[in-house]
PDB file of C-alpha atoms in Angstrom:
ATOM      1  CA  UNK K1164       0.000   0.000   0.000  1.00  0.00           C
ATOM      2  CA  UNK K1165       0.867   3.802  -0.397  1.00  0.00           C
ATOM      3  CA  UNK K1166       2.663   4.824   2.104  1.00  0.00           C
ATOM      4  CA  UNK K1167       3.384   8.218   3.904  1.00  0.00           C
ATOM      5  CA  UNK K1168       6.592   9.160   6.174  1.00  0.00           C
ATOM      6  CA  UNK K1169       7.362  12.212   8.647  1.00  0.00           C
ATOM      7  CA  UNK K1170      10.494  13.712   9.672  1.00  0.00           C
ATOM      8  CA  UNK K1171      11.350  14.018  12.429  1.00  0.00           C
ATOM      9  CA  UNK K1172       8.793  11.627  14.370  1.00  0.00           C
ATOM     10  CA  UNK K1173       9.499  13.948  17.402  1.00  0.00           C
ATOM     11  CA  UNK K1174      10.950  17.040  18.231  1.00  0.00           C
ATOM     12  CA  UNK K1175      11.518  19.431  21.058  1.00  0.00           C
ATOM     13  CA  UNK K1176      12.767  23.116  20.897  1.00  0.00           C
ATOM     14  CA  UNK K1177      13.051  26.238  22.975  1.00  0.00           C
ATOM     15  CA  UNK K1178      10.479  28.669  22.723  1.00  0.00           C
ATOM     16  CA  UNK K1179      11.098  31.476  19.395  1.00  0.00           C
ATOM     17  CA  UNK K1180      12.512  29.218  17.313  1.00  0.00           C
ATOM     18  CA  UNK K1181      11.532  27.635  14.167  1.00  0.00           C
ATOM     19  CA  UNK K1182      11.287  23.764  13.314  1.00  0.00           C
ATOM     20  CA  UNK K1183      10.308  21.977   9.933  1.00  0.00           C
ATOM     21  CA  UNK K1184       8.376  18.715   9.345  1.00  0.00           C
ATOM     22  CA  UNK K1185       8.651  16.810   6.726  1.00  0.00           C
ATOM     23  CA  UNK K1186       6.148  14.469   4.751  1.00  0.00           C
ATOM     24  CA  UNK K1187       6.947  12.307   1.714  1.00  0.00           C
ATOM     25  CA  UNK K1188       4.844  10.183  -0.216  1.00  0.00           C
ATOM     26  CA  UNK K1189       7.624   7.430  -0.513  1.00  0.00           C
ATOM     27  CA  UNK K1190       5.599   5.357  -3.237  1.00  0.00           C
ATOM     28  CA  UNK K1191       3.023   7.232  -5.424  1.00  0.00           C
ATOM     29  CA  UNK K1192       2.652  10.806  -6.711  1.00  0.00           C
ATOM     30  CA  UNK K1193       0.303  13.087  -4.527  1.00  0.00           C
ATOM     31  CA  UNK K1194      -1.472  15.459  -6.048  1.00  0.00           C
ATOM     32  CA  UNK K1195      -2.727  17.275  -2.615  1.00  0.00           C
ATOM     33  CA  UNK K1196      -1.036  16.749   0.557  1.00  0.00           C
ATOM     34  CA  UNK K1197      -3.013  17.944   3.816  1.00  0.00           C
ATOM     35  CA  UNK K1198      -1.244  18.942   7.145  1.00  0.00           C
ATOM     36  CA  UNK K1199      -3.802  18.163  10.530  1.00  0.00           C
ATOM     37  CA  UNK K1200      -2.880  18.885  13.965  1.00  0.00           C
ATOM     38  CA  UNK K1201      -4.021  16.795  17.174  1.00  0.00           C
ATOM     39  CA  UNK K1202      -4.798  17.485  20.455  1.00  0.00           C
ATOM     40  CA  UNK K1203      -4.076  14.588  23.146  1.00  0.00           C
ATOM     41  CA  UNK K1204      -7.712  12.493  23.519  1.00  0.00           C
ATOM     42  CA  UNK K1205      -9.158  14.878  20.793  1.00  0.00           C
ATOM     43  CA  UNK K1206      -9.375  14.673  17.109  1.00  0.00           C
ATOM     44  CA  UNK K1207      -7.687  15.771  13.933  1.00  0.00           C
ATOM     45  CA  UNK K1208      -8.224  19.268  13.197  1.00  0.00           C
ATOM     46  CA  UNK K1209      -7.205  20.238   9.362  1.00  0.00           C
ATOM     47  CA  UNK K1210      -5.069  22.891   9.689  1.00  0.00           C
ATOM     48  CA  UNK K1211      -4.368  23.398   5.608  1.00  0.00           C
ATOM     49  CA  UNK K1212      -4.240  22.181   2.290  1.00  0.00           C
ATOM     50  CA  UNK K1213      -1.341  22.092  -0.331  1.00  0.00           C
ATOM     51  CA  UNK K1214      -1.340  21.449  -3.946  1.00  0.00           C
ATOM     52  CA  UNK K1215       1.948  20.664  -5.602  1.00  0.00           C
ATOM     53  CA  UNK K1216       3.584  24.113  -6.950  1.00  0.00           C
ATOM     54  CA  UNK K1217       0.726  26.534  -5.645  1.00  0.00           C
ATOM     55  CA  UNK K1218      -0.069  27.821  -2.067  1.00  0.00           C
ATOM     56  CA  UNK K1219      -1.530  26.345   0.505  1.00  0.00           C
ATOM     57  CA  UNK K1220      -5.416  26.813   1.608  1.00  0.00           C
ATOM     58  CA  UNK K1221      -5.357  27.182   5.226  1.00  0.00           C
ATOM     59  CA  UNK K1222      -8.473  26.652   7.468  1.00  0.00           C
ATOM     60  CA  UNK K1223     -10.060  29.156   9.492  1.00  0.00           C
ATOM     61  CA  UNK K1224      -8.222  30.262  12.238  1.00  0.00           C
ATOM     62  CA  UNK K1225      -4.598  29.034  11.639  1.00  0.00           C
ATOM     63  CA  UNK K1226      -2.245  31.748  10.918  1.00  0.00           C
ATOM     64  CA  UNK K1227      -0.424  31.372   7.671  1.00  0.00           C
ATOM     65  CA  UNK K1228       2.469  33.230   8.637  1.00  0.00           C
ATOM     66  CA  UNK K1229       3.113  30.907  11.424  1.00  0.00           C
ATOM     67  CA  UNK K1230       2.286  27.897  10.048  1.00  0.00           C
ATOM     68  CA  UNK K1231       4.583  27.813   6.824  1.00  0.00           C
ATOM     69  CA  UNK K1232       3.819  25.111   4.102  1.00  0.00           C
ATOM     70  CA  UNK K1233       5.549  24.456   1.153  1.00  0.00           C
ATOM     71  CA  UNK K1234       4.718  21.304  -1.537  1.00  0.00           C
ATOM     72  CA  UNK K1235       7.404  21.657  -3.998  1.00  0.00           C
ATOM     73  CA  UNK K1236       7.413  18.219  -5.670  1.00  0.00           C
ATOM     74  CA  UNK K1237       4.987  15.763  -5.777  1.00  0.00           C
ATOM     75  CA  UNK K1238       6.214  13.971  -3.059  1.00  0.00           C
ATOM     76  CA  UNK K1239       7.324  16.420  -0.753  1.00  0.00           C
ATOM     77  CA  UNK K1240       5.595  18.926   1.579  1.00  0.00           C
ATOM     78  CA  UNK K1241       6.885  20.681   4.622  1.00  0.00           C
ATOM     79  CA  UNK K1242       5.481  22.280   7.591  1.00  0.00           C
ATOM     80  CA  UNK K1243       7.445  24.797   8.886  1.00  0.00           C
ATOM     81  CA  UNK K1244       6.252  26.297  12.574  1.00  0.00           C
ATOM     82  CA  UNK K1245       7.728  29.782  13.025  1.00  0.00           C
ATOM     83  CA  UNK K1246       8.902  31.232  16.040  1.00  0.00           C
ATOM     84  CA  UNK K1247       7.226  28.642  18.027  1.00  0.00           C
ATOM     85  CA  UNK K1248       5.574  28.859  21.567  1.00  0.00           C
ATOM     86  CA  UNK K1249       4.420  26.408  24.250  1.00  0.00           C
ATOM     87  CA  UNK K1250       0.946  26.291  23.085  1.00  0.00           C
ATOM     88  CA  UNK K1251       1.913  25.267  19.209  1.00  0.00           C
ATOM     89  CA  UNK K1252       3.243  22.022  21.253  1.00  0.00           C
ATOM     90  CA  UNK K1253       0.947  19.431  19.477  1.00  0.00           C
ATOM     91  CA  UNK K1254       0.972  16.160  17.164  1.00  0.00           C
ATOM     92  CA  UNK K1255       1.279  17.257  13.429  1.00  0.00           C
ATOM     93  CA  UNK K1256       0.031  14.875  11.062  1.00  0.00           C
ATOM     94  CA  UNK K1257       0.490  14.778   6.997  1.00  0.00           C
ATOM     95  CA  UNK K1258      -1.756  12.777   4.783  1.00  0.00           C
ATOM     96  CA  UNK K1259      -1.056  13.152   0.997  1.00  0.00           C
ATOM     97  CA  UNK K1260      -3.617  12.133  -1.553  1.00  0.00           C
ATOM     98  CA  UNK K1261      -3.004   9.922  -4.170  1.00  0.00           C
ATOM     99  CA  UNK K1262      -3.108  10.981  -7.780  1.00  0.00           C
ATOM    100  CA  UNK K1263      -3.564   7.835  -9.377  1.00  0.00           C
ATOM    101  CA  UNK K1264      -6.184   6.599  -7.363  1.00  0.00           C
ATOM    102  CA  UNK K1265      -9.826   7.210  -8.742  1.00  0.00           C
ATOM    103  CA  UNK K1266     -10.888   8.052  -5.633  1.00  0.00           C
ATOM    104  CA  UNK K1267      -8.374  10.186  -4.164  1.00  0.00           C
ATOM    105  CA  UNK K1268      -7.540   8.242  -1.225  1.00  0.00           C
ATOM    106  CA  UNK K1269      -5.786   9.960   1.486  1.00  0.00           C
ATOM    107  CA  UNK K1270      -2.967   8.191   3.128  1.00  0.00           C
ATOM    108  CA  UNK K1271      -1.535   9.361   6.624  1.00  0.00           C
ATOM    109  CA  UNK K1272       2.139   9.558   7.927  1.00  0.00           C
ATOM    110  CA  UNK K1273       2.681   8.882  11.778  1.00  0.00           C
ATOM    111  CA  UNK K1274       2.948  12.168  13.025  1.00  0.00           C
ATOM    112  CA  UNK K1275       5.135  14.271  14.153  1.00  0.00           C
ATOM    113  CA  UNK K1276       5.613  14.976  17.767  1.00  0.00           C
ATOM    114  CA  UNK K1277       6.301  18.715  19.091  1.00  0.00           C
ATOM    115  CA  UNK K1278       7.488  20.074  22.468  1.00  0.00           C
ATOM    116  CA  UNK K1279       8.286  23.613  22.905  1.00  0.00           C
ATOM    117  CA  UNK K1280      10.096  24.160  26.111  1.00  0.00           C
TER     118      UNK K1280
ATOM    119  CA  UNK P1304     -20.636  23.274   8.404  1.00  0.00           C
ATOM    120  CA  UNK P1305     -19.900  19.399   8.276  1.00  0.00           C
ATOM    121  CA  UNK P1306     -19.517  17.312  11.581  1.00  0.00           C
ATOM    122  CA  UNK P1307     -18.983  14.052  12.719  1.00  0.00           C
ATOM    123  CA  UNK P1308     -20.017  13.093  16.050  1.00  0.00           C
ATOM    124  CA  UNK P1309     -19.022   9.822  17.825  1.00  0.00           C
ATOM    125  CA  UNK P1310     -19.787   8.271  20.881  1.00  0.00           C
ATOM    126  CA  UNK P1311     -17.770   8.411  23.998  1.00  0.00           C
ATOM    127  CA  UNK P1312     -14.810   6.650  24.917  1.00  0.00           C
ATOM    128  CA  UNK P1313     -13.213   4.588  26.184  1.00  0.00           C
ATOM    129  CA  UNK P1314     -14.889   1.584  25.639  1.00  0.00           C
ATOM    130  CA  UNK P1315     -13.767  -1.703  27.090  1.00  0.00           C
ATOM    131  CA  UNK P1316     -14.617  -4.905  25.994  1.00  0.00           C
ATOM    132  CA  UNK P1317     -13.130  -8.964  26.546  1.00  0.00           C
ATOM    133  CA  UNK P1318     -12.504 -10.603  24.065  1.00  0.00           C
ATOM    134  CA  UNK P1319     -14.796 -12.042  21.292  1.00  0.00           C
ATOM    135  CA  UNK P1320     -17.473  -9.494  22.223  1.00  0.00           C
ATOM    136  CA  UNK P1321     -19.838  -7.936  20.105  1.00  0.00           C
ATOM    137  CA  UNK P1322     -18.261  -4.165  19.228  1.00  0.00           C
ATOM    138  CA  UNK P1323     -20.637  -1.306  18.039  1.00  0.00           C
ATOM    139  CA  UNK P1324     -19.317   2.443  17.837  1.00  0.00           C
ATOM    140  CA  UNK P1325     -21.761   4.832  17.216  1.00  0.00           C
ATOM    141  CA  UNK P1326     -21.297   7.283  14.472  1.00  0.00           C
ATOM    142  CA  UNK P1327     -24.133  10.228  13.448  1.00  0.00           C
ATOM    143  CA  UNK P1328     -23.023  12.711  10.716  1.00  0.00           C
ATOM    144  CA  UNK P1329     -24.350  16.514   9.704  1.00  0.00           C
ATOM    145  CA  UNK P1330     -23.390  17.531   6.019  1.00  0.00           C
ATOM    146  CA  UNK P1331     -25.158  18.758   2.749  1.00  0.00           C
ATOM    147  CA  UNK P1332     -24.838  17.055  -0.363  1.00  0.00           C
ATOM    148  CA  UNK P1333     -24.102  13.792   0.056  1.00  0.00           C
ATOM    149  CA  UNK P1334     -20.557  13.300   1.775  1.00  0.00           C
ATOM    150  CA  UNK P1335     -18.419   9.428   1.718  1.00  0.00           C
ATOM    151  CA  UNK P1336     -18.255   8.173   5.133  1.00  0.00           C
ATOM    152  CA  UNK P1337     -15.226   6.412   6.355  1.00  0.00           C
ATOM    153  CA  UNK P1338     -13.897   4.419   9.470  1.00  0.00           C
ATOM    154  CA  UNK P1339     -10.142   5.221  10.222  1.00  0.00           C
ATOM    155  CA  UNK P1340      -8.174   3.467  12.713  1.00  0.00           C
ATOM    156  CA  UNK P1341      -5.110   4.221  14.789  1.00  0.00           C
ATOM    157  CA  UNK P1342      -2.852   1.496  16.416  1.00  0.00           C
ATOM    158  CA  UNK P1343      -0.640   2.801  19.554  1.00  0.00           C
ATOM    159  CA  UNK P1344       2.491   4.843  17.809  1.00  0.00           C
ATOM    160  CA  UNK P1345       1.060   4.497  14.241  1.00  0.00           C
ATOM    161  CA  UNK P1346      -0.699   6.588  11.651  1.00  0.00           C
ATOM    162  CA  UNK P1347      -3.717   6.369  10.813  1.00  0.00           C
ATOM    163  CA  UNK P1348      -5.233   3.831   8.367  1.00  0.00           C
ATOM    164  CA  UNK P1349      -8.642   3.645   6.458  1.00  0.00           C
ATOM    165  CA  UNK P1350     -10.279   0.646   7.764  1.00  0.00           C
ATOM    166  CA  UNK P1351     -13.234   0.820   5.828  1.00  0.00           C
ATOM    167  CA  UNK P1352     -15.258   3.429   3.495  1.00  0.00           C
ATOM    168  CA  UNK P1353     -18.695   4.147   2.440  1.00  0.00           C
ATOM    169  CA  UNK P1354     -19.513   6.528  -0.619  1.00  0.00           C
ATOM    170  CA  UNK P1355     -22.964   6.747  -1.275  1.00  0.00           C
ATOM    171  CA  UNK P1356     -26.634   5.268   0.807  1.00  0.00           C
ATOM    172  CA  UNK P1357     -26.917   1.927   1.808  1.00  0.00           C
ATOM    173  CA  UNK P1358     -23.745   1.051   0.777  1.00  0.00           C
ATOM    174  CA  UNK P1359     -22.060  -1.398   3.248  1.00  0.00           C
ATOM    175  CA  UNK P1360     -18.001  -1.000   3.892  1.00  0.00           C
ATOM    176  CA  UNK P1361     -16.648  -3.438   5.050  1.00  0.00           C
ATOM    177  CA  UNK P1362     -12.950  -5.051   6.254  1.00  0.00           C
ATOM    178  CA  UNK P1363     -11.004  -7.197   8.603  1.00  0.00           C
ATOM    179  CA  UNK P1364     -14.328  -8.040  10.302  1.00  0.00           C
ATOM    180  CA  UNK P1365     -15.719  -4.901  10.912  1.00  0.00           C
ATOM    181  CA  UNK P1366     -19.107  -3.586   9.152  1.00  0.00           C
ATOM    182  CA  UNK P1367     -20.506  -0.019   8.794  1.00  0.00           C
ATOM    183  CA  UNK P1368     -23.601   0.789   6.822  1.00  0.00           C
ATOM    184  CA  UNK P1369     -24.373   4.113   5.165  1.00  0.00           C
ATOM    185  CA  UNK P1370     -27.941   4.915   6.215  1.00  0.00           C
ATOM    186  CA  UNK P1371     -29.131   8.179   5.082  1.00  0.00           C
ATOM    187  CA  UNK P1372     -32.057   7.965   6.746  1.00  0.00           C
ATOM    188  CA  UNK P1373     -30.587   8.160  10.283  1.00  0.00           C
ATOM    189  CA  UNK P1374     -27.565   9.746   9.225  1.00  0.00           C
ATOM    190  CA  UNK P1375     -25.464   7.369  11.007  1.00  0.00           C
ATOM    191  CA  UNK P1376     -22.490   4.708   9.577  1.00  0.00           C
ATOM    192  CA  UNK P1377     -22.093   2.627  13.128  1.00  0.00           C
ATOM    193  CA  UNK P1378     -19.081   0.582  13.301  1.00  0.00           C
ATOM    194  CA  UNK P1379     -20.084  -2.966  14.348  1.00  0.00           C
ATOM    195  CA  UNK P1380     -17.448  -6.777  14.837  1.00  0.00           C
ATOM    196  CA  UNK P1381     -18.964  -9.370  15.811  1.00  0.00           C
ATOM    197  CA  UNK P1382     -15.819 -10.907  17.859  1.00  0.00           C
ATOM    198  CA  UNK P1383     -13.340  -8.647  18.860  1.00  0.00           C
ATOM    199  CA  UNK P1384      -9.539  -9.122  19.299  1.00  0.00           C
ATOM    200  CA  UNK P1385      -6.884  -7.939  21.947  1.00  0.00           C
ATOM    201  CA  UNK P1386      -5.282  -6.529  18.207  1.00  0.00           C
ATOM    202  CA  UNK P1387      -8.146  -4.656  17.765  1.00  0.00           C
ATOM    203  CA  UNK P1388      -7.256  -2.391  20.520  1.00  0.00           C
ATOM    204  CA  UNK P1389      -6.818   1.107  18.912  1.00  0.00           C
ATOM    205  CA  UNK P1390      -8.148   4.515  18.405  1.00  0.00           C
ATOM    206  CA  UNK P1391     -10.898   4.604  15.893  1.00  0.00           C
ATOM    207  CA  UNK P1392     -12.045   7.818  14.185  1.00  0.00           C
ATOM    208  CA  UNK P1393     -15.414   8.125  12.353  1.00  0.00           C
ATOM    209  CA  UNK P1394     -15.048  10.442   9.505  1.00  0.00           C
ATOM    210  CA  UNK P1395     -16.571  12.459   6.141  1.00  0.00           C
ATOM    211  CA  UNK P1396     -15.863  14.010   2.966  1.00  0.00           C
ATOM    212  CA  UNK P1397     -17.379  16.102   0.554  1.00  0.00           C
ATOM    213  CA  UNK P1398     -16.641  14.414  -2.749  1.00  0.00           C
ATOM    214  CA  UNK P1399     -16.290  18.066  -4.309  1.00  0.00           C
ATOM    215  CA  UNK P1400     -13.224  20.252  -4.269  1.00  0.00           C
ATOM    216  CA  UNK P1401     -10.195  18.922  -2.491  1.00  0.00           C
ATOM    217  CA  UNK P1402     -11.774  15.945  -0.122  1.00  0.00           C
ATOM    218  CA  UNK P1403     -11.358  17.308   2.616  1.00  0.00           C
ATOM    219  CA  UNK P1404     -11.908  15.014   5.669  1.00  0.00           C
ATOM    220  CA  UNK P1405     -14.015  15.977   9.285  1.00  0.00           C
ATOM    221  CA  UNK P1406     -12.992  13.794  11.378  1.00  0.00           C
ATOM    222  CA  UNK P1407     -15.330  12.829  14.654  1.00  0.00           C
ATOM    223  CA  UNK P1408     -13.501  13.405  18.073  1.00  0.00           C
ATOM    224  CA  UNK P1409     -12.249   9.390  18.122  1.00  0.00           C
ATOM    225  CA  UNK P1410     -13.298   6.526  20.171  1.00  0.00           C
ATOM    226  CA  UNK P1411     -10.392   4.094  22.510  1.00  0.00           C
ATOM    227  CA  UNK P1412     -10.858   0.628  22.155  1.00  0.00           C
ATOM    228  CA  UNK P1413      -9.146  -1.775  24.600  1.00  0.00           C
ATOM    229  CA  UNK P1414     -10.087  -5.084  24.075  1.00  0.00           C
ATOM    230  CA  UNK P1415      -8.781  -7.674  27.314  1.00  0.00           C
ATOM    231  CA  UNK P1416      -7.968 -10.869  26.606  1.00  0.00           C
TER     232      UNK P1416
END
């Protein structure tokens, strides 16, 4: 099956700086790639939506200039937090759609852990 | 807008016992209806899918029927497993524009053997 990978699968930093996730669709081309976050014991809240070579569509309520995305390639989209705080600690989650598929199946990488100290 | 609502967890069952986890949807149009599952440290995988009324998904044992009607797409096993112990997330799309998924809050499943 398709199959989606983060990087790094956790990652703590101090407080004002920046960190970038990474998610790769390792086997198959994907035409959107979506970026969730998660709460612990609560659901997955879309945060935005990337098409390859355009810019994202972020939800309402997520600030853009925080929450950097980029989906340069077909396989490649990163999430870049800027200047982080403690309250952007979360679990960020990629899924990336695949373009072959006639339905447009999203796939899911496991997450991405983040502590901000 | 869309939601997804899903019944409270945790739930705790023994083994081989009958599993239903309720799942009651809001949308316009007519959204596909899916059944995602999450193992301890893993991502999320679709379990099983639904795309239009009536339509029953179906996968590994479990069962979920689109009913329009009710607006509801219960997850139901008829034996459970100690395997089977997992988060399990109810959600919808709208087939139009980018499929976007709502996802319902997520139910914990511990199954003891």
């Amino acid at each position: 099956g398709a199959v989606v990978s983060q990087h790094p699968s956790w990652v703590i930093c101090k407080s004002g700086t920046s960190v970038k996730i990474e998610c790769r669709s390792l086997d198959f081309q994907a035409t959107t790639m979506f970026w969730y976050r998660q709460f612990p014991k609560q659901s997955l809240m879309l945060m935005a939506t990337s098409n390859e070579g355009s810019k994202a569509t972020y939800e309402q309520g997520v600030e853009k200039d925080k929450f950097l995305i980029n989906h340069a390639s077909l396989t490649l989209s990163t999430l870049t937090v800027t200047s982080a705080h403690p309250e952007d600690s979360s679990f960020y989650i990629c899924s990336a759609d695949e373009r072959a598929s006639s339905y447009n199946e999203q796939f899911f990488g496991p997450g991405t852990r983040l502590t901000v100290l | 807008g869309d939601s997804v609502t899903q019944m409270e967890g945790p739930v705790t069952l023994s083994e081989e016992a009958f599993l239903t986890i309720n799942c009651t949807y809001t949308a316009t149009g007519y959204p596909s209806l899916f059944w995602y599952v999450q193992y301890p440290g893993e991502g999320l995988q679709l379990l099983l899918k639904a795309t239009k009324a009536d339509d029953k998904g179906s996968n590994k044992g479990f069962e979920a029927t689109y009913r329009k009607e009710t607006t509801s797409f219960h997850l139901e096993k008829g034996s459970v497993q100690v395997s089977d112990s997992a988060v399990y997330f109810c959600a919808l799309s709208d087939r139009q524009g980018a499929q976007k998924l709502v996802f319902g809050q997520g139910t914990r499943l511990t199954i003891n053997p």
